[in-house]
Tab-separated table of C-alpha atoms and ligand atoms in Angstrom:
chain	number	residue	atom	x	y	z
B	1	UNK	CA	-26.555	6.305	-59.181
B	2	UNK	CA	-29.809	6.209	-61.118
B	3	UNK	CA	-31.286	8.697	-58.704
B	4	UNK	CA	-28.244	10.972	-59.018
B	5	UNK	CA	-28.538	10.891	-62.775
B	6	UNK	CA	-32.217	11.792	-62.720
B	7	UNK	CA	-31.605	14.682	-60.336
B	8	UNK	CA	-28.924	16.042	-62.536
B	9	UNK	CA	-31.161	15.889	-65.595
B	10	UNK	CA	-33.999	17.590	-63.739
B	11	UNK	CA	-31.882	20.435	-62.522
B	12	UNK	CA	-30.422	20.785	-65.980
B	13	UNK	CA	-33.947	21.101	-67.438
B	14	UNK	CA	-34.850	23.720	-64.890
B	15	UNK	CA	-31.627	25.597	-65.497
B	16	UNK	CA	-32.540	25.813	-69.130
B	17	UNK	CA	-35.863	27.578	-68.470
B	18	UNK	CA	-35.158	29.675	-65.346
B	19	UNK	CA	-32.362	31.818	-64.210
B	20	UNK	CA	-31.311	32.919	-60.640
B	21	UNK	CA	-33.289	36.200	-60.547
B	22	UNK	CA	-36.476	34.472	-61.491
B	23	UNK	CA	-36.043	31.955	-58.703
B	24	UNK	CA	-35.696	34.775	-56.143
B	25	UNK	CA	-38.963	36.328	-57.464
B	26	UNK	CA	-40.751	33.080	-56.913
B	27	UNK	CA	-39.517	32.767	-53.348
B	28	UNK	CA	-40.611	36.264	-52.371
B	29	UNK	CA	-44.012	35.680	-54.003
B	30	UNK	CA	-44.402	32.446	-52.075
B	31	UNK	CA	-43.625	34.136	-48.770
B	32	UNK	CA	-46.004	37.071	-49.480
B	33	UNK	CA	-48.765	34.647	-50.417
B	34	UNK	CA	-48.208	32.599	-47.284
B	35	UNK	CA	-48.209	35.662	-45.031
B	36	UNK	CA	-51.462	37.009	-46.635
B	37	UNK	CA	-53.199	33.650	-46.330
B	38	UNK	CA	-52.244	33.366	-42.657
B	39	UNK	CA	-53.406	36.938	-41.911
B	40	UNK	CA	-56.754	36.312	-43.674
B	41	UNK	CA	-57.246	33.184	-41.550
B	42	UNK	CA	-56.564	34.998	-38.300
B	43	UNK	CA	-58.874	37.918	-39.196
B	44	UNK	CA	-61.714	35.521	-40.194
B	45	UNK	CA	-61.326	33.525	-37.062
B	46	UNK	CA	-61.506	36.552	-34.820
B	47	UNK	CA	-64.398	38.512	-36.344
B	48	UNK	CA	-68.173	38.195	-35.894
B	49	UNK	CA	-70.278	39.001	-32.866
B	50	UNK	CA	-70.016	36.740	-29.849
B	51	UNK	CA	-73.797	35.978	-29.624
B	52	UNK	CA	-73.473	34.203	-32.998
B	53	UNK	CA	-70.936	31.859	-31.407
B	54	UNK	CA	-72.546	30.550	-28.236
B	55	UNK	CA	-69.953	27.793	-27.899
B	56	UNK	CA	-66.994	30.021	-28.715
B	57	UNK	CA	-63.970	29.983	-26.449
B	58	UNK	CA	-62.789	33.273	-27.920
B	59	UNK	CA	-65.466	35.484	-26.331
B	60	UNK	CA	-65.008	34.934	-22.580
B	61	UNK	CA	-67.575	36.213	-20.093
B	62	UNK	CA	-65.888	35.285	-16.780
B	63	UNK	CA	-62.393	35.778	-15.322
B	64	UNK	CA	-61.751	31.976	-15.595
B	65	UNK	CA	-62.589	31.924	-19.343
B	66	UNK	CA	-60.538	35.112	-19.713
B	67	UNK	CA	-57.419	33.444	-18.236
B	68	UNK	CA	-57.937	30.417	-20.521
B	69	UNK	CA	-58.138	32.722	-23.516
B	70	UNK	CA	-54.922	34.531	-22.473
B	71	UNK	CA	-53.203	31.117	-22.478
B	72	UNK	CA	-54.727	30.273	-25.821
B	73	UNK	CA	-53.448	33.531	-27.336
B	74	UNK	CA	-49.955	32.887	-25.968
B	75	UNK	CA	-49.905	29.335	-27.425
B	76	UNK	CA	-51.356	30.673	-30.703
B	77	UNK	CA	-48.831	33.447	-31.247
B	78	UNK	CA	-45.902	31.341	-30.183
B	79	UNK	CA	-46.912	28.507	-32.442
B	80	UNK	CA	-47.362	30.994	-35.299
B	81	UNK	CA	-43.881	32.380	-34.817
B	82	UNK	CA	-42.443	28.804	-34.710
B	83	UNK	CA	-44.434	27.715	-37.747
B	84	UNK	CA	-43.494	30.686	-39.854
B	85	UNK	CA	-39.849	30.386	-38.724
B	86	UNK	CA	-39.603	26.694	-39.534
B	87	UNK	CA	-41.360	27.065	-42.914
B	88	UNK	CA	-39.131	29.981	-43.831
B	89	UNK	CA	-36.036	28.022	-42.839
B	90	UNK	CA	-37.076	25.050	-44.963
B	91	UNK	CA	-37.898	27.087	-48.066
B	92	UNK	CA	-34.840	29.268	-47.647
B	93	UNK	CA	-32.325	26.486	-47.085
B	94	UNK	CA	-33.674	24.257	-49.842
B	95	UNK	CA	-33.494	27.099	-52.416
B	96	UNK	CA	-30.354	28.766	-51.127
B	97	UNK	CA	-28.198	25.672	-50.651
B	98	UNK	CA	-29.264	23.457	-53.466
B	99	UNK	CA	-26.615	22.136	-55.758
B	100	UNK	CA	-25.823	24.608	-58.491
B	101	UNK	CA	-26.282	23.485	-62.073
B	102	UNK	CA	-22.628	23.224	-62.951
B	103	UNK	CA	-21.242	21.224	-60.038
B	104	UNK	CA	-21.579	17.496	-59.482
B	105	UNK	CA	-20.017	17.569	-56.028
B	106	UNK	CA	-22.033	17.197	-52.855
B	107	UNK	CA	-22.329	20.388	-50.829
B	108	UNK	CA	-20.629	20.528	-47.377
B	109	UNK	CA	-22.372	18.185	-44.932
B	110	UNK	CA	-23.311	19.373	-41.404
B	111	UNK	CA	-24.414	16.059	-39.860
B	112	UNK	CA	-23.448	15.955	-36.159
B	113	UNK	CA	-22.838	19.684	-35.841
B	114	UNK	CA	-22.586	20.313	-32.137
B	115	UNK	CA	-23.560	23.967	-32.405
B	116	UNK	CA	-26.780	23.181	-34.325
B	117	UNK	CA	-27.713	20.289	-32.117
B	118	UNK	CA	-27.429	22.456	-28.985
B	119	UNK	CA	-29.381	25.292	-30.671
B	120	UNK	CA	-32.315	23.157	-31.686
B	121	UNK	CA	-32.487	21.539	-28.272
B	122	UNK	CA	-32.329	24.779	-26.287
B	123	UNK	CA	-34.698	26.907	-28.393
B	124	UNK	CA	-37.635	24.468	-28.142
B	125	UNK	CA	-36.933	24.005	-24.397
B	126	UNK	CA	-37.265	27.779	-23.913
B	127	UNK	CA	-40.464	27.878	-25.970
B	128	UNK	CA	-41.936	25.059	-23.894
B	129	UNK	CA	-40.940	26.783	-20.613
B	130	UNK	CA	-42.644	29.960	-21.761
B	131	UNK	CA	-45.808	27.866	-22.248
B	132	UNK	CA	-45.442	25.720	-19.144
B	133	UNK	CA	-44.989	28.406	-16.476
B	134	UNK	CA	-48.224	30.394	-17.118
B	135	UNK	CA	-50.192	27.206	-17.736
B	136	UNK	CA	-49.208	25.667	-14.395
B	137	UNK	CA	-49.762	29.014	-12.556
B	138	UNK	CA	-53.239	29.375	-14.079
B	139	UNK	CA	-54.192	25.772	-13.215
B	140	UNK	CA	-53.195	26.275	-9.547
B	141	UNK	CA	-54.942	29.723	-9.412
B	142	UNK	CA	-58.160	28.228	-10.756
B	143	UNK	CA	-57.980	25.294	-8.355
B	144	UNK	CA	-57.463	27.669	-5.414
B	145	UNK	CA	-60.347	29.885	-6.550
B	146	UNK	CA	-62.666	26.890	-6.674
B	147	UNK	CA	-62.138	26.151	-2.961
B	148	UNK	CA	-64.962	28.439	-1.992
B	149	UNK	CA	-67.729	30.561	-3.506
B	150	UNK	CA	-70.692	32.848	-2.686
B	151	UNK	CA	-73.057	30.058	-3.742
B	152	UNK	CA	-72.514	26.334	-3.810
B	153	UNK	CA	-74.077	24.454	-6.673
B	154	UNK	CA	-73.845	20.640	-6.898
B	155	UNK	CA	-74.045	19.331	-10.419
B	156	UNK	CA	-74.620	15.661	-11.061
B	157	UNK	CA	-73.874	14.112	-14.424
B	158	UNK	CA	-76.611	11.700	-15.414
B	159	UNK	CA	-77.204	9.617	-18.456
B	160	UNK	CA	-78.009	11.917	-20.238
B	161	UNK	CA	-78.967	15.080	-18.435
B	162	UNK	CA	-77.730	17.284	-15.564
B	163	UNK	CA	-79.161	17.387	-12.082
B	164	UNK	CA	-78.655	20.715	-10.357
B	165	UNK	CA	-78.797	21.083	-6.548
B	166	UNK	CA	-78.227	24.474	-4.848
B	167	UNK	CA	-76.442	24.378	-1.494
B	168	UNK	CA	-75.154	27.016	0.857
B	169	UNK	CA	-75.421	30.635	0.011
B	170	UNK	CA	-73.172	33.163	1.809
B	171	UNK	CA	-75.759	35.909	1.211
B	172	UNK	CA	-78.235	33.844	3.257
B	173	UNK	CA	-75.790	33.415	6.063
B	174	UNK	CA	-74.569	30.073	4.761
B	175	UNK	CA	-78.090	28.592	4.736
B	176	UNK	CA	-78.777	26.096	1.916
B	177	UNK	CA	-80.914	27.310	-0.929
B	178	UNK	CA	-82.169	23.765	-1.299
B	179	UNK	CA	-83.356	24.147	-4.874
B	180	UNK	CA	-83.339	21.164	-7.217
B	181	UNK	CA	-83.625	21.465	-10.936
B	182	UNK	CA	-82.311	20.087	-14.189
B	183	UNK	CA	-80.321	21.212	-17.194
B	184	UNK	CA	-80.726	24.987	-16.535
B	185	UNK	CA	-78.518	26.609	-13.930
B	186	UNK	CA	-79.457	30.083	-12.742
B	187	UNK	CA	-76.688	32.252	-11.339
B	188	UNK	CA	-76.606	35.829	-10.019
B	189	UNK	CA	-74.221	38.084	-11.985
B	190	UNK	CA	-70.933	38.994	-10.331
B	191	UNK	CA	-71.148	36.319	-7.673
B	192	UNK	CA	-68.805	33.368	-7.433
B	193	UNK	CA	-70.513	30.031	-7.818
B	194	UNK	CA	-68.596	27.051	-6.571
B	195	UNK	CA	-69.648	24.146	-8.793
B	196	UNK	CA	-69.100	20.686	-7.371
B	197	UNK	CA	-69.207	18.086	-10.084
B	198	UNK	CA	-70.384	14.553	-9.160
B	199	UNK	CA	-71.440	11.368	-10.952
B	200	UNK	CA	-72.828	8.040	-9.810
B	201	UNK	CA	-72.697	6.438	-13.261
B	202	UNK	CA	-70.046	7.086	-15.903
B	203	UNK	CA	-67.520	9.888	-16.554
B	204	UNK	CA	-69.011	13.074	-18.049
B	205	UNK	CA	-67.358	16.488	-18.593
B	206	UNK	CA	-68.847	19.820	-17.658
B	207	UNK	CA	-68.086	22.568	-20.184
B	208	UNK	CA	-69.434	26.128	-20.698
B	209	UNK	CA	-66.949	27.524	-23.215
B	210	UNK	CA	-67.702	31.192	-22.484
B	211	UNK	CA	-67.584	30.790	-18.704
B	212	UNK	CA	-65.256	27.994	-17.670
B	213	UNK	CA	-62.776	25.362	-18.696
B	214	UNK	CA	-63.688	21.763	-19.162
B	215	UNK	CA	-63.713	19.566	-16.059
B	216	UNK	CA	-64.456	15.848	-15.856
B	217	UNK	CA	-67.411	14.622	-13.769
B	218	UNK	CA	-66.050	11.398	-12.239
B	219	UNK	CA	-67.823	8.695	-10.219
B	220	UNK	CA	-66.520	8.496	-6.699
B	221	UNK	CA	-64.647	11.789	-6.813
B	222	UNK	CA	-65.765	15.444	-6.537
B	223	UNK	CA	-64.178	17.844	-8.947
B	224	UNK	CA	-64.742	21.502	-8.322
B	225	UNK	CA	-64.581	24.623	-10.418
B	226	UNK	CA	-65.750	28.160	-9.901
B	227	UNK	CA	-67.607	30.505	-12.225
B	228	UNK	CA	-67.973	34.255	-11.649
B	229	UNK	CA	-70.155	35.402	-14.554
B	230	UNK	CA	-69.562	39.032	-15.482
B	231	UNK	CA	-72.360	39.398	-17.986
B	232	UNK	CA	-76.124	38.904	-17.842
B	233	UNK	CA	-77.283	36.448	-20.459
B	234	UNK	CA	-77.706	32.843	-21.406
B	235	UNK	CA	-74.614	30.721	-21.799
B	236	UNK	CA	-74.578	27.267	-23.391
B	237	UNK	CA	-72.820	24.237	-22.077
B	238	UNK	CA	-72.570	20.585	-22.928
B	239	UNK	CA	-71.023	17.332	-21.864
B	240	UNK	CA	-67.556	17.068	-23.339
B	241	UNK	CA	-66.677	13.450	-22.504
B	242	UNK	CA	-68.216	10.565	-24.413
B	243	UNK	CA	-70.654	8.967	-21.964
B	244	UNK	CA	-72.935	6.731	-24.048
B	245	UNK	CA	-75.471	6.773	-26.862
B	246	UNK	CA	-76.925	10.246	-26.152
B	247	UNK	CA	-73.727	11.983	-25.181
B	248	UNK	CA	-74.374	14.556	-27.914
B	249	UNK	CA	-77.747	15.362	-26.296
B	250	UNK	CA	-76.506	16.200	-22.808
B	251	UNK	CA	-76.707	19.916	-23.051
B	252	UNK	CA	-77.383	22.567	-20.432
B	253	UNK	CA	-77.668	26.298	-20.178
B	254	UNK	CA	-76.545	28.838	-17.562
B	255	UNK	CA	-78.867	31.800	-17.076
B	256	UNK	CA	-76.990	34.686	-15.573
B	257	UNK	CA	-79.392	37.248	-14.118
B	258	UNK	CA	-79.261	40.207	-11.769
B	259	UNK	CA	-79.284	39.237	-8.118
B	260	UNK	CA	-82.884	40.203	-7.342
B	261	UNK	CA	-84.104	38.135	-10.207
B	262	UNK	CA	-82.090	35.224	-9.064
B	263	UNK	CA	-83.699	35.247	-5.635
B	264	UNK	CA	-87.103	35.757	-7.171
B	265	UNK	CA	-86.460	32.547	-9.143
B	266	UNK	CA	-85.284	30.742	-6.003
B	267	UNK	CA	-88.325	31.882	-4.091
B	268	UNK	CA	-90.675	30.831	-6.854
B	269	UNK	CA	-89.125	27.395	-6.842
B	270	UNK	CA	-89.145	27.111	-3.039
B	271	UNK	CA	-92.729	28.170	-2.769
B	272	UNK	CA	-93.367	25.247	-5.091
B	273	UNK	CA	-96.185	26.657	-7.179
B	274	UNK	CA	-96.856	23.438	-9.061
B	275	UNK	CA	-97.274	21.373	-5.938
B	276	UNK	CA	-100.955	22.059	-5.907
B	277	UNK	CA	-101.640	18.394	-6.106
B	278	UNK	CA	-100.625	18.166	-2.485
B	279	UNK	CA	-103.713	16.811	-0.782
B	280	UNK	CA	-105.832	19.471	0.758
B	281	UNK	CA	-103.472	22.226	-0.507
B	282	UNK	CA	-104.871	25.164	-2.368
B	283	UNK	CA	-104.250	25.252	-6.071
B	284	UNK	CA	-101.789	27.792	-7.306
B	285	UNK	CA	-103.696	30.060	-9.703
B	286	UNK	CA	-103.246	28.732	-13.214
B	287	UNK	CA	-101.771	25.370	-12.137
B	288	UNK	CA	-103.841	22.414	-13.238
B	289	UNK	CA	-104.468	19.589	-10.723
B	290	UNK	CA	-102.157	16.645	-11.289
B	291	UNK	CA	-103.928	13.850	-13.254
B	292	UNK	CA	-103.987	10.281	-11.919
B	293	UNK	CA	-101.544	9.244	-14.638
B	294	UNK	CA	-98.914	11.444	-12.992
B	295	UNK	CA	-98.441	8.682	-10.352
B	296	UNK	CA	-96.486	6.758	-13.095
B	297	UNK	CA	-94.112	9.688	-13.398
B	298	UNK	CA	-93.637	9.909	-9.595
B	299	UNK	CA	-91.811	6.539	-9.630
B	300	UNK	CA	-88.755	8.369	-10.985
B	301	UNK	CA	-89.495	12.125	-10.879
B	302	UNK	CA	-89.978	14.601	-8.029
B	303	UNK	CA	-92.021	17.707	-7.724
B	304	UNK	CA	-91.131	20.076	-4.953
B	305	UNK	CA	-93.646	19.937	-2.100
B	306	UNK	CA	-95.879	17.333	-3.641
B	307	UNK	CA	-97.096	14.551	-1.397
B	308	UNK	CA	-95.818	11.173	-2.476
B	309	UNK	CA	-92.955	12.805	-4.329
B	310	UNK	CA	-90.165	10.941	-2.446
B	311	UNK	CA	-87.728	9.977	-5.235
B	312	UNK	CA	-84.274	10.386	-3.719
B	313	UNK	CA	-82.183	13.262	-5.028
B	314	UNK	CA	-78.483	14.118	-5.401
B	315	UNK	CA	-75.795	11.548	-5.043
B	316	UNK	CA	-78.240	9.151	-3.298
B	317	UNK	CA	-80.480	9.083	-6.303
B	318	UNK	CA	-80.384	5.854	-8.316
B	319	UNK	CA	-78.846	6.251	-11.703
B	320	UNK	CA	-82.272	5.816	-13.389
B	321	UNK	CA	-83.853	8.673	-11.477
B	322	UNK	CA	-85.518	11.399	-13.646
B	323	UNK	CA	-85.228	15.143	-13.486
B	324	UNK	CA	-87.014	17.175	-10.864
B	325	UNK	CA	-90.188	18.552	-12.600
B	326	UNK	CA	-90.850	21.600	-10.402
B	327	UNK	CA	-91.434	24.614	-12.598
B	328	UNK	CA	-90.984	22.464	-15.662
B	329	UNK	CA	-93.116	24.823	-17.734
B	330	UNK	CA	-90.392	27.447	-17.251
B	331	UNK	CA	-87.636	25.351	-18.755
B	332	UNK	CA	-86.616	26.241	-22.295
B	333	UNK	CA	-85.981	22.707	-23.427
B	334	UNK	CA	-86.866	19.100	-22.546
B	335	UNK	CA	-84.633	16.029	-22.837
B	336	UNK	CA	-81.494	18.028	-21.945
B	337	UNK	CA	-81.514	20.546	-24.763
B	338	UNK	CA	-82.930	18.164	-27.368
B	339	UNK	CA	-86.420	19.475	-27.824
B	340	UNK	CA	-87.891	22.897	-27.423
B	341	UNK	CA	-90.271	22.866	-24.423
B	342	UNK	CA	-93.784	23.156	-25.955
B	343	UNK	CA	-96.976	21.024	-25.684
B	344	UNK	CA	-96.398	19.189	-29.038
B	345	UNK	CA	-92.860	18.130	-28.145
B	346	UNK	CA	-93.874	17.133	-24.612
B	347	UNK	CA	-96.632	14.975	-26.060
B	348	UNK	CA	-94.217	13.362	-28.448
B	349	UNK	CA	-91.812	12.717	-25.634
B	350	UNK	CA	-94.454	11.118	-23.376
B	351	UNK	CA	-95.813	8.980	-26.207
B	352	UNK	CA	-92.491	7.345	-26.995
B	353	UNK	CA	-89.391	8.724	-25.351
B	354	UNK	CA	-87.252	5.949	-26.905
B	355	UNK	CA	-88.092	7.230	-30.421
B	356	UNK	CA	-86.992	10.705	-29.450
B	357	UNK	CA	-83.858	9.886	-27.476
B	358	UNK	CA	-82.941	6.208	-27.956
B	359	UNK	CA	-81.396	4.508	-25.010
B	360	UNK	CA	-82.643	6.845	-22.283
B	361	UNK	CA	-83.932	5.421	-18.975
B	362	UNK	CA	-87.479	6.689	-19.368
B	363	UNK	CA	-87.789	4.640	-22.555
B	364	UNK	CA	-87.285	1.472	-20.467
B	365	UNK	CA	-90.593	2.290	-18.622
B	366	UNK	CA	-92.830	4.280	-21.031
B	367	UNK	CA	-93.602	3.696	-24.669
B	368	UNK	CA	-94.766	0.931	-27.039
B	369	UNK	CA	-94.610	-2.459	-25.360
B	370	UNK	CA	-94.102	-0.843	-21.952
B	371	UNK	CA	-96.449	1.443	-20.079
B	372	UNK	CA	-98.407	2.960	-22.973
B	373	UNK	CA	-100.080	6.211	-22.020
B	374	UNK	CA	-103.367	6.828	-23.821
B	375	UNK	CA	-103.792	9.972	-25.876
B	376	UNK	CA	-106.190	11.245	-23.210
B	377	UNK	CA	-103.625	10.661	-20.460
B	378	UNK	CA	-100.967	12.339	-22.489
B	379	UNK	CA	-103.137	15.416	-23.049
B	380	UNK	CA	-103.888	15.572	-19.309
B	381	UNK	CA	-100.222	15.227	-18.421
B	382	UNK	CA	-99.101	17.852	-20.967
B	383	UNK	CA	-101.782	20.287	-19.638
B	384	UNK	CA	-100.603	19.691	-16.138
B	385	UNK	CA	-96.827	19.865	-16.806
B	386	UNK	CA	-97.112	22.961	-19.018
B	387	UNK	CA	-99.019	24.697	-16.270
B	388	UNK	CA	-96.236	24.252	-13.764
B	389	UNK	CA	-95.123	27.833	-13.475
B	390	UNK	CA	-95.212	30.474	-10.800
B	391	UNK	CA	-98.215	32.716	-10.370
B	392	UNK	CA	-96.112	35.646	-11.719
B	393	UNK	CA	-95.180	33.766	-14.847
B	394	UNK	CA	-91.813	32.339	-15.932
B	395	UNK	CA	-88.687	34.433	-16.092
B	396	UNK	CA	-86.513	34.598	-19.100
B	397	UNK	CA	-82.788	35.145	-19.003
B	398	UNK	CA	-83.027	38.801	-20.005
B	399	UNK	CA	-85.617	39.583	-17.353
B	400	UNK	CA	-89.110	38.548	-16.366
B	401	UNK	CA	-91.598	37.658	-19.106
B	402	UNK	CA	-93.804	40.588	-20.009
B	403	UNK	CA	-91.232	43.048	-18.753
B	404	UNK	CA	-93.228	43.526	-15.557
B	405	UNK	CA	-91.624	44.509	-12.237
B	406	UNK	CA	-89.580	41.761	-10.727
B	407	UNK	CA	-91.967	39.592	-8.734
B	408	UNK	CA	-90.620	38.752	-5.329
B	409	UNK	CA	-91.670	35.652	-3.496
B	410	UNK	CA	-95.162	34.751	-4.664
B	411	UNK	CA	-97.997	35.280	-2.133
B	412	UNK	CA	-98.546	31.489	-2.078
B	413	UNK	CA	-97.830	29.988	1.334
B	414	UNK	CA	-94.411	28.315	1.325
B	415	UNK	CA	-94.915	24.687	2.203
B	416	UNK	CA	-91.217	23.892	1.921
B	417	UNK	CA	-89.234	26.690	3.278
B	418	UNK	CA	-89.385	30.369	4.042
B	419	UNK	CA	-88.530	32.708	1.166
B	420	UNK	CA	-84.974	33.868	0.735
B	421	UNK	CA	-84.269	37.559	1.178
B	422	UNK	CA	-82.560	39.458	-1.653
B	423	UNK	CA	-79.367	40.670	0.063
B	424	UNK	CA	-78.736	44.354	0.320
B	425	UNK	CA	-75.706	44.944	-1.819
B	426	UNK	CA	-74.319	47.678	-3.924
B	427	UNK	CA	-74.203	45.545	-6.991
U	501	CUA	CU1	-72.261	13.014	-20.425
U	501	CUA	CU2	-71.066	12.947	-22.469
C-alpha cells in the first residue's frame, strides 16, 4: 500500500509538469539517439585498414576465415534485430501501457496468455535454428576440408613455443619436406596446408585470426585444420588456451609467400647452411664456426645436419626440448614472439633466460646459479647464432631481402637431402 501511494504521488508530480505530446517527443528522441549510437558503433568497428589489425577476425585472408566471418555477420545482424526489437518493445509498452494519471485501477493483466507464451517460444526457436543450421554445416565442411591438403604441417604446442615439422608435399610426389623449425610457419600462397595439431604437455590452442578458426592442441589427440591462404603476407597467431605462466608469450607467425620462394626457403633449410660445424665439412660462406660453448645448447636444441645434434624431434621429443636452431638468424623473433631477433636481445636471453621469460625450461639450465655463460662465451654464441643464414641471405615475407632474384637451392652441397624442385604450375 505504501508503494502504491508513492507511485501515485510520483505519477501525479510528473503529470503536473509534462503532458502527453511531450512524452511522445521524448520517446522518438530516445529511439533516434539509440539508432544513431548503434550505427556509429558499427561504422567505427568496421573501418580502418586490415594491416593495422593483425589479430582482426573481420579481415579474412582465407576461405576458412571467410566462412567464419559470414557466420559472425549472420549472428551480429540477427542479434541486432533481436536487441533493437526487444528494447523497442520494452520502451514502447512501458510508456504506452502505463497507468494514466486519473485512474487508480490496475490495467488488464495478461499473465498466462497462451498466445503470447507460444509466440515467445516459437520466435526464439526460429532465430536459433537460423543460427544453428549454417553453423553446423560450416563446422562439418571445415572438418571435411581438413582431411587432406597439398602440404602437411605438423604443429606441436610446447611450453611456451611452437615446433613446426613439414611432412608430405603433393607437389613433391608425396615426399616429406622434412623441415623442422619453430614459431614461424612458411606457406605457399593458394595451396592448402593440412595442419595437424599435437601436444605432449598441456592443452594449447592454435589461432591465426585472419586465416583460421581456433582449434585446441590436445595431448594424446590429433586435431586437424586446413589453411588455404589467398594473400601473400605475414599473419599473426597466438596460443588461445591458458597453458601456464608464459601463455601470453606463445606467439607465432605465418609467412605466406609465392610458391617459388617457399621452395627456395625449404631448400635453404634442407641444405643446412649453418651446419658448418659438422666435422670436416666446409664452412658455408658467412657462417661462423660453432664455438665450444654450443655443446651446452645441443643438450636440448638441434641444428640441421650438425654432427652431435641428435635431440629428438616431433612428438617423441621430451617436453623440455628446445626449438630447432637451423637458420635461426632468419627468424624475426626469439622466445616465441617475445623479443625481436637481434644480437642485444639474444645476448640478454643467453645471459638469463629466466629474467626474460620466467618459468621457461631453458631457465632451469642456464642463468645465475645454473650454467652461467661468460660474457665471452655469450659473444661467441651470439656471433655464431646470428650468422646462421643461407648464403643468399634471409628471406622476408614480402620477398627476398635486397630485392634480388629469388635464390634457388644454394650451391652448398646438401648433406641432408636433395633439393626440392619448384613444381611447374600456372599459379
Ligand atoms: Cu599455449 Cu597458451
